Amino acid sequence: MIFLVLFNFYACTKQSAVNPINTPNVIPQRTLEISFVDDNNNIVKNKTTNVLMQLEDDDSGFYMFSTKKDDKDYVAYLIDAKNNSSISMYYENGSLFPYKIMLVQGDESLVGYTSKHRKDSQDFDIIWYSENGLGETVKNIPLKNSIYDHSPSIGVESDTDYQIKTIKISLRISDAINEYVNNNDTIKPMARGLWKSFANFWKKIIAPIIVVVAVVVAIFVPPLAPLMIEVIDGVNNFTNFLEIKAAEEDKAKAASGAKKLFISKTSNISGDSLYENNDEIHLDKLGDSFYIFFTVTEAELDKFKIKATMENEPKGYELINIYYKIIYNGEIKKVNDQHILLKEQKLNNNQGFSLKIEKNHNDGGNNNIYVDIEVGANTMINSNAASSFRLILKP
């Protein structure tokens, strides 16, 4: 059983593409069917944490679904039941931006790990991984802050409203990725290996559902108003939907996880403790010190190295070793004549360690010291796609 819910649809973003439903620019009122699904995949009248949505009289086989996986995660699925494909986005409980995106069509899949959404520059990064482990970093995908626009849905509880909001956000992110692919597919620096494969794969998945996605993305959804109870149409499509959802979940379990490195001021890697790239650090008095904590949370980092150089001093490593005491897991480390503080190594998942840098001499010199952390490609450092990170020790 389902609730039929009437939405008054108002344009919230200007569409740059040809009107996808061949209607005037004023998008008409549409009806959205919302159902609750129990853990046995039966459509039920009573509230559950599985929310199924479909536009009324839409025969495309496109379903929007949100489920609570556990106390940590919600997943928003965009599923094309006719063409056996899905886009799904994973949200930590309460978050309004996904940390992972899965693409599945038949036996093929790609997993993408997202950076934070940078609200100042209104963009984000994705690192895509194929099933064979190849990676591709895509940076600065434009994404307006208006993706979060949402009117609370009257008539549903706050957790259900949150699920509806993550579905809307997922649709808008899909639209942004689609725009990015269309605008960058033929640019030479992007038309390489995995990117080209990804772009072709993305087009196969998005093409059959872009009509419906564009309609939903183009609208602002005000409060819900339950009208009646009805039996859902298209049972065969719903069965296909369940099979695709199950296949996507199997693919997600097989994904090895993102290469993620957190660089923080404390062992707690919450947002307030994280260093920013090019952060400046001042040690004023003899004995003053600071810590750099490194934490790998998921997949192994295949490359990790730290260099320390003194600005405008070819042999600055000698002065660094005089001016500062650097302690790595209880052991004093020296910068070598190649400016290497920690030589290249691999870091295992869930591995963590710290550096303590202490002022060891009253004369700290007059030149900046650059502490450069270098990692392999396709890595997230403090939730941004990057291959290096710099801290600046000021004199």
XYZ file of C-alpha atoms in Angstrom:
395
model
C 0.000 0.000 0.000
C 1.203 3.525 -0.613
C 0.370 7.137 0.128
C -0.229 9.277 -2.938
C 1.244 12.668 -2.156
C 0.601 15.800 -4.193
C 3.552 18.119 -4.694
C 3.275 21.622 -6.081
C 6.410 21.806 -8.191
C 8.219 25.136 -8.459
C 11.391 25.740 -10.439
C 14.434 26.158 -8.190
C 17.177 26.004 -10.794
C 17.329 27.162 -14.381
C 17.692 24.229 -16.756
C 20.343 24.690 -19.429
C 19.282 21.600 -21.379
C 16.343 21.327 -23.797
C 13.128 20.896 -21.832
C 13.302 17.149 -21.127
C 9.555 16.532 -21.136
C 8.703 18.795 -24.081
C 6.481 21.005 -21.987
C 6.491 24.768 -21.453
C 9.006 26.251 -19.033
C 6.372 26.231 -16.292
C 6.527 22.729 -14.869
C 3.040 21.434 -14.048
C 1.866 19.930 -10.816
C 2.778 16.282 -10.567
C 1.893 13.536 -8.147
C 4.593 11.601 -6.361
C 3.816 8.163 -4.994
C 5.479 7.442 -1.665
C 5.470 4.002 -0.062
C 6.890 2.390 3.034
C 8.558 -0.978 2.508
C 9.176 -3.506 5.290
C 12.333 -5.556 5.789
C 10.811 -8.388 3.742
C 10.401 -6.015 0.786
C 6.625 -5.820 1.117
C 4.914 -2.478 0.538
C 3.104 -1.585 3.757
C 0.910 1.167 5.166
C 2.755 1.738 8.435
C 5.954 3.759 8.646
C 9.311 1.998 8.193
C 12.839 3.228 7.500
C 12.538 2.127 3.850
C 10.987 4.881 1.715
C 10.088 4.252 -1.933
C 9.177 7.121 -4.293
C 7.969 7.185 -7.900
C 6.323 9.824 -10.059
C 2.707 8.941 -10.826
C 2.021 7.765 -14.374
C 5.745 7.494 -15.047
C 6.355 4.357 -17.103
C 10.142 4.757 -17.240
C 10.717 2.258 -14.430
C 12.603 4.876 -12.427
C 12.400 4.511 -8.638
C 13.839 6.596 -5.825
C 14.452 4.704 -2.607
C 16.023 5.472 0.755
C 16.891 2.983 3.448
C 18.572 3.094 6.825
C 21.403 0.568 6.769
C 22.403 0.855 10.428
C 22.923 3.577 13.013
C 25.648 5.057 10.820
C 24.398 5.035 7.245
C 21.458 5.947 5.058
C 21.523 5.059 1.360
C 19.587 6.866 -1.369
C 19.068 4.727 -4.477
C 18.131 6.001 -7.943
C 17.189 2.855 -9.840
C 16.255 2.311 -13.476
C 14.421 -1.013 -13.272
C 13.937 -1.345 -17.032
C 17.621 -0.961 -17.877
C 19.078 -2.801 -14.890
C 21.126 0.121 -13.583
C 21.442 2.159 -10.405
C 23.073 5.206 -8.850
C 23.253 5.091 -5.071
C 24.652 7.536 -2.541
C 25.741 6.761 1.015
C 25.167 9.271 3.820
C 26.356 9.143 7.395
C 23.365 9.553 9.697
C 22.406 13.239 9.734
C 24.819 14.233 6.959
C 23.513 16.120 3.926
C 26.314 15.111 1.572
C 27.223 11.540 0.569
C 30.649 10.064 1.234
C 30.307 7.330 -1.399
C 28.556 6.882 -4.757
C 27.982 3.496 -6.407
C 27.228 3.020 -10.104
C 25.975 -0.386 -11.207
C 24.722 -1.659 -14.529
C 24.326 -5.389 -14.886
C 27.637 -6.954 -13.885
C 29.625 -3.713 -14.222
C 30.223 -1.283 -11.383
C 32.227 1.742 -10.303
C 32.527 3.197 -6.828
C 33.250 6.863 -6.203
C 34.406 8.445 -2.951
C 33.531 12.091 -2.542
C 35.351 14.973 -0.935
C 33.469 17.361 1.284
C 31.218 19.792 -0.572
C 33.127 23.073 -0.491
C 30.407 25.648 0.096
C 32.760 28.599 -0.427
C 33.762 27.526 -3.953
C 30.581 25.453 -4.525
C 32.307 22.365 -5.853
C 33.549 18.927 -4.801
C 35.848 16.081 -5.894
C 35.242 12.403 -6.624
C 37.780 9.601 -6.780
C 36.385 6.810 -8.954
C 37.612 3.232 -8.646
C 36.915 0.426 -11.091
C 36.427 -3.176 -10.006
C 40.045 -3.956 -10.884
C 41.301 -1.203 -8.552
C 42.196 1.465 -11.115
C 41.501 4.970 -9.858
C 40.723 8.364 -11.371
C 40.466 11.676 -9.502
C 37.949 14.194 -10.807
C 38.289 17.589 -9.150
C 36.184 20.723 -8.793
C 32.811 19.457 -9.991
C 30.514 22.513 -9.795
C 27.678 22.051 -7.296
C 25.616 24.973 -6.030
C 24.698 25.323 -2.372
C 21.049 25.351 -3.467
C 21.167 21.539 -3.560
C 20.191 21.719 0.122
C 17.008 23.744 -0.487
C 14.155 21.877 1.133
C 10.778 22.578 2.683
C 10.102 20.252 5.625
C 7.502 17.687 4.690
C 4.386 18.125 6.793
C 2.705 14.854 7.677
C 5.870 12.778 8.033
C 8.277 12.418 10.922
C 11.676 14.115 10.871
C 13.643 10.965 10.031
C 11.426 10.244 7.010
C 11.735 13.877 5.945
C 15.521 13.513 6.189
C 15.368 10.516 3.849
C 13.257 12.466 1.356
C 15.798 15.285 1.506
C 18.755 12.943 0.804
C 16.908 11.606 -2.242
C 16.465 15.154 -3.539
C 20.119 15.956 -2.885
C 21.179 12.746 -4.661
C 19.162 13.727 -7.707
C 20.797 17.153 -7.787
C 24.280 15.664 -7.405
C 23.517 13.257 -10.274
C 22.469 16.197 -12.408
C 25.712 18.046 -11.518
C 27.838 15.020 -12.441
C 25.943 14.717 -15.701
C 26.629 18.367 -16.542
C 30.312 17.880 -15.703
C 30.600 14.793 -17.908
C 28.907 16.553 -20.814
C 31.173 19.590 -20.483
C 34.453 17.697 -20.074
C 34.121 14.561 -22.148
C 36.157 15.874 -25.075
C 38.704 17.986 -23.192
C 42.070 16.330 -23.772
C 43.410 16.331 -20.195
C 40.235 14.555 -19.069
C 39.897 12.161 -22.023
C 42.260 9.608 -20.564
C 42.063 5.974 -19.450
C 39.559 5.489 -16.673
C 37.885 8.875 -17.176
C 36.849 7.923 -20.701
C 35.575 4.558 -19.485
C 33.740 6.242 -16.636
C 32.131 8.842 -18.920
C 30.854 6.140 -21.268
C 29.603 4.056 -18.349
C 27.914 7.072 -16.755
C 26.090 7.909 -19.976
C 24.711 4.391 -20.224
C 23.347 4.632 -16.698
C 22.055 8.204 -16.727
C 20.627 8.354 -20.254
C 17.392 6.368 -19.650
C 16.557 8.237 -16.430
C 17.747 11.759 -17.234
C 14.229 12.795 -18.292
C 12.840 11.987 -14.847
C 15.926 13.221 -13.009
C 15.744 16.561 -14.797
C 12.087 16.953 -13.863
C 12.712 16.293 -10.188
C 15.912 18.340 -10.047
C 14.125 21.279 -11.633
C 11.584 21.532 -8.849
C 11.300 22.646 -5.297
C 9.163 20.332 -3.201
C 6.969 22.006 -0.579
C 5.170 20.235 2.305
C 3.444 16.898 1.822
C -0.321 16.489 1.949
C -1.509 12.827 2.040
C -4.518 12.309 -0.194
C -5.422 8.640 -0.370
C -4.187 5.086 -0.159
C -3.578 3.178 -3.356
C -1.876 0.001 -4.572
C 1.349 0.606 -6.461
C 1.403 -0.098 -10.195
C 4.160 -1.882 -12.061
C 4.768 -4.835 -9.734
C 7.147 -6.436 -12.222
C 9.249 -3.286 -12.322
C 9.297 -3.206 -8.520
C 10.568 -6.799 -8.492
C 13.343 -5.778 -10.888
C 14.071 -2.830 -8.621
C 14.631 -5.170 -5.669
C 16.999 -7.364 -7.679
C 19.050 -4.362 -8.829
C 19.191 -2.996 -5.284
C 20.468 -6.363 -4.004
C 23.143 -6.495 -6.726
C 24.286 -2.974 -5.847
C 24.604 -3.906 -2.179
C 26.779 -6.910 -3.089
C 29.038 -4.655 -5.164
C 29.283 -2.144 -2.330
C 30.396 -4.839 0.116
C 33.163 -5.883 -2.278
C 34.576 -2.345 -2.593
C 37.898 -2.027 -0.763
C 37.268 1.487 0.499
C 38.801 4.852 -0.232
C 42.389 5.872 0.281
C 41.855 8.335 3.119
C 44.476 10.137 5.174
C 43.587 12.491 8.010
C 46.179 14.984 9.271
C 45.137 16.478 12.592
C 46.277 18.405 15.655
C 44.990 15.746 18.045
C 44.331 12.033 17.862
C 40.661 12.936 17.463
C 39.980 13.467 13.749
C 36.905 15.644 14.122
C 36.578 18.671 11.851
C 37.899 21.199 14.369
C 41.145 19.292 14.890
C 42.068 18.887 11.223
C 44.883 20.923 9.732
C 44.219 22.947 6.593
C 46.613 22.792 3.669
C 49.264 25.540 4.086
C 48.426 26.074 7.752
C 51.067 28.229 9.456
C 52.521 27.143 12.798
C 54.447 29.419 15.166
C 56.785 28.173 17.900
C 57.822 31.258 19.863
C 59.751 29.972 22.869
C 62.340 27.320 23.522
C 60.491 24.089 24.283
C 57.301 25.074 22.435
C 55.965 22.158 20.389
C 53.110 20.943 18.242
C 51.828 17.548 17.097
C 50.865 16.179 13.716
C 48.671 13.090 13.919
C 48.294 10.879 10.847
C 45.403 8.437 10.545
C 44.568 6.070 7.679
C 40.952 4.997 7.961
C 40.211 2.688 5.049
C 42.278 1.310 2.161
C 46.061 0.993 2.268
C 48.070 3.996 1.093
C 50.583 2.684 -1.420
C 52.809 5.751 -1.062
C 53.558 8.027 1.905
C 56.556 10.300 2.418
C 57.404 13.440 4.424
C 59.945 16.047 3.343
C 61.167 19.061 5.318
C 62.880 21.944 3.551
C 64.016 25.395 4.616
C 63.129 28.230 2.283
C 66.128 29.616 0.339
C 68.602 27.289 2.122
C 70.040 24.446 -0.022
C 71.432 22.847 3.139
C 68.523 23.876 5.289
C 68.178 20.281 6.529
C 71.244 20.876 8.712
C 69.631 23.923 10.318
C 66.300 22.144 10.774
C 68.084 19.389 12.693
C 69.729 22.017 14.923
C 66.731 24.256 15.508
C 64.071 21.572 16.060
C 63.679 18.195 17.706
C 61.385 15.924 15.677
C 60.015 12.869 17.457
C 58.358 10.038 15.549
C 56.640 7.472 17.789
C 59.119 8.182 20.574
C 62.202 8.187 18.329
C 64.136 11.326 17.318
C 64.205 11.687 13.529
C 66.646 13.721 11.424
C 66.116 15.280 8.013
C 68.611 13.785 5.549
C 70.545 15.562 2.808
C 67.725 14.798 0.360
C 65.372 16.736 2.662
C 63.573 13.505 3.572
C 62.161 13.268 7.074
C 60.244 10.003 6.640
C 61.215 7.892 3.642
C 58.632 6.536 1.232
C 56.564 3.717 2.679
C 53.152 2.103 2.625
C 50.595 2.717 5.344
C 48.097 0.037 6.277
C 44.416 0.693 6.752
C 43.503 1.791 10.279
C 47.145 2.702 10.905
C 47.972 5.831 12.879
C 51.065 7.581 14.220
C 52.222 11.033 15.273
C 55.054 13.508 14.877
C 56.030 15.936 17.629
C 58.062 18.968 16.550
C 59.687 20.918 19.368
C 61.715 24.136 19.287
C 65.220 23.122 20.300
C 67.194 26.334 19.872
C 66.555 29.998 20.682
C 67.642 31.054 17.208
C 65.006 29.664 14.818
C 66.411 31.373 11.757
C 64.517 33.730 9.442
C 63.230 31.333 6.811
C 60.039 29.335 6.570
C 60.262 25.576 6.963
C 57.964 23.542 4.731
C 56.739 20.183 5.970
C 55.418 18.422 2.857
C 53.376 15.216 3.094
C 53.272 13.328 -0.207
C 50.929 10.441 -0.984
C 49.985 8.360 -4.009
C 47.408 9.377 -6.565
C 43.671 9.101 -5.963
C 43.818 9.823 -2.244
C 41.614 11.932 0.008
C 43.574 14.094 2.467
C 41.295 15.671 5.069
C 38.293 15.022 2.809
C 39.767 16.680 -0.288
C 41.280 14.875 -3.254
C 45.013 15.651 -3.130
C 48.412 14.044 -3.623
C 50.285 16.387 -1.271
C 49.729 18.535 1.808
C 51.898 21.298 3.297
C 52.350 22.733 6.772
C 54.468 25.881 7.174
C 56.631 26.351 10.251
C 57.128 30.100 10.632
C 60.320 31.560 12.154
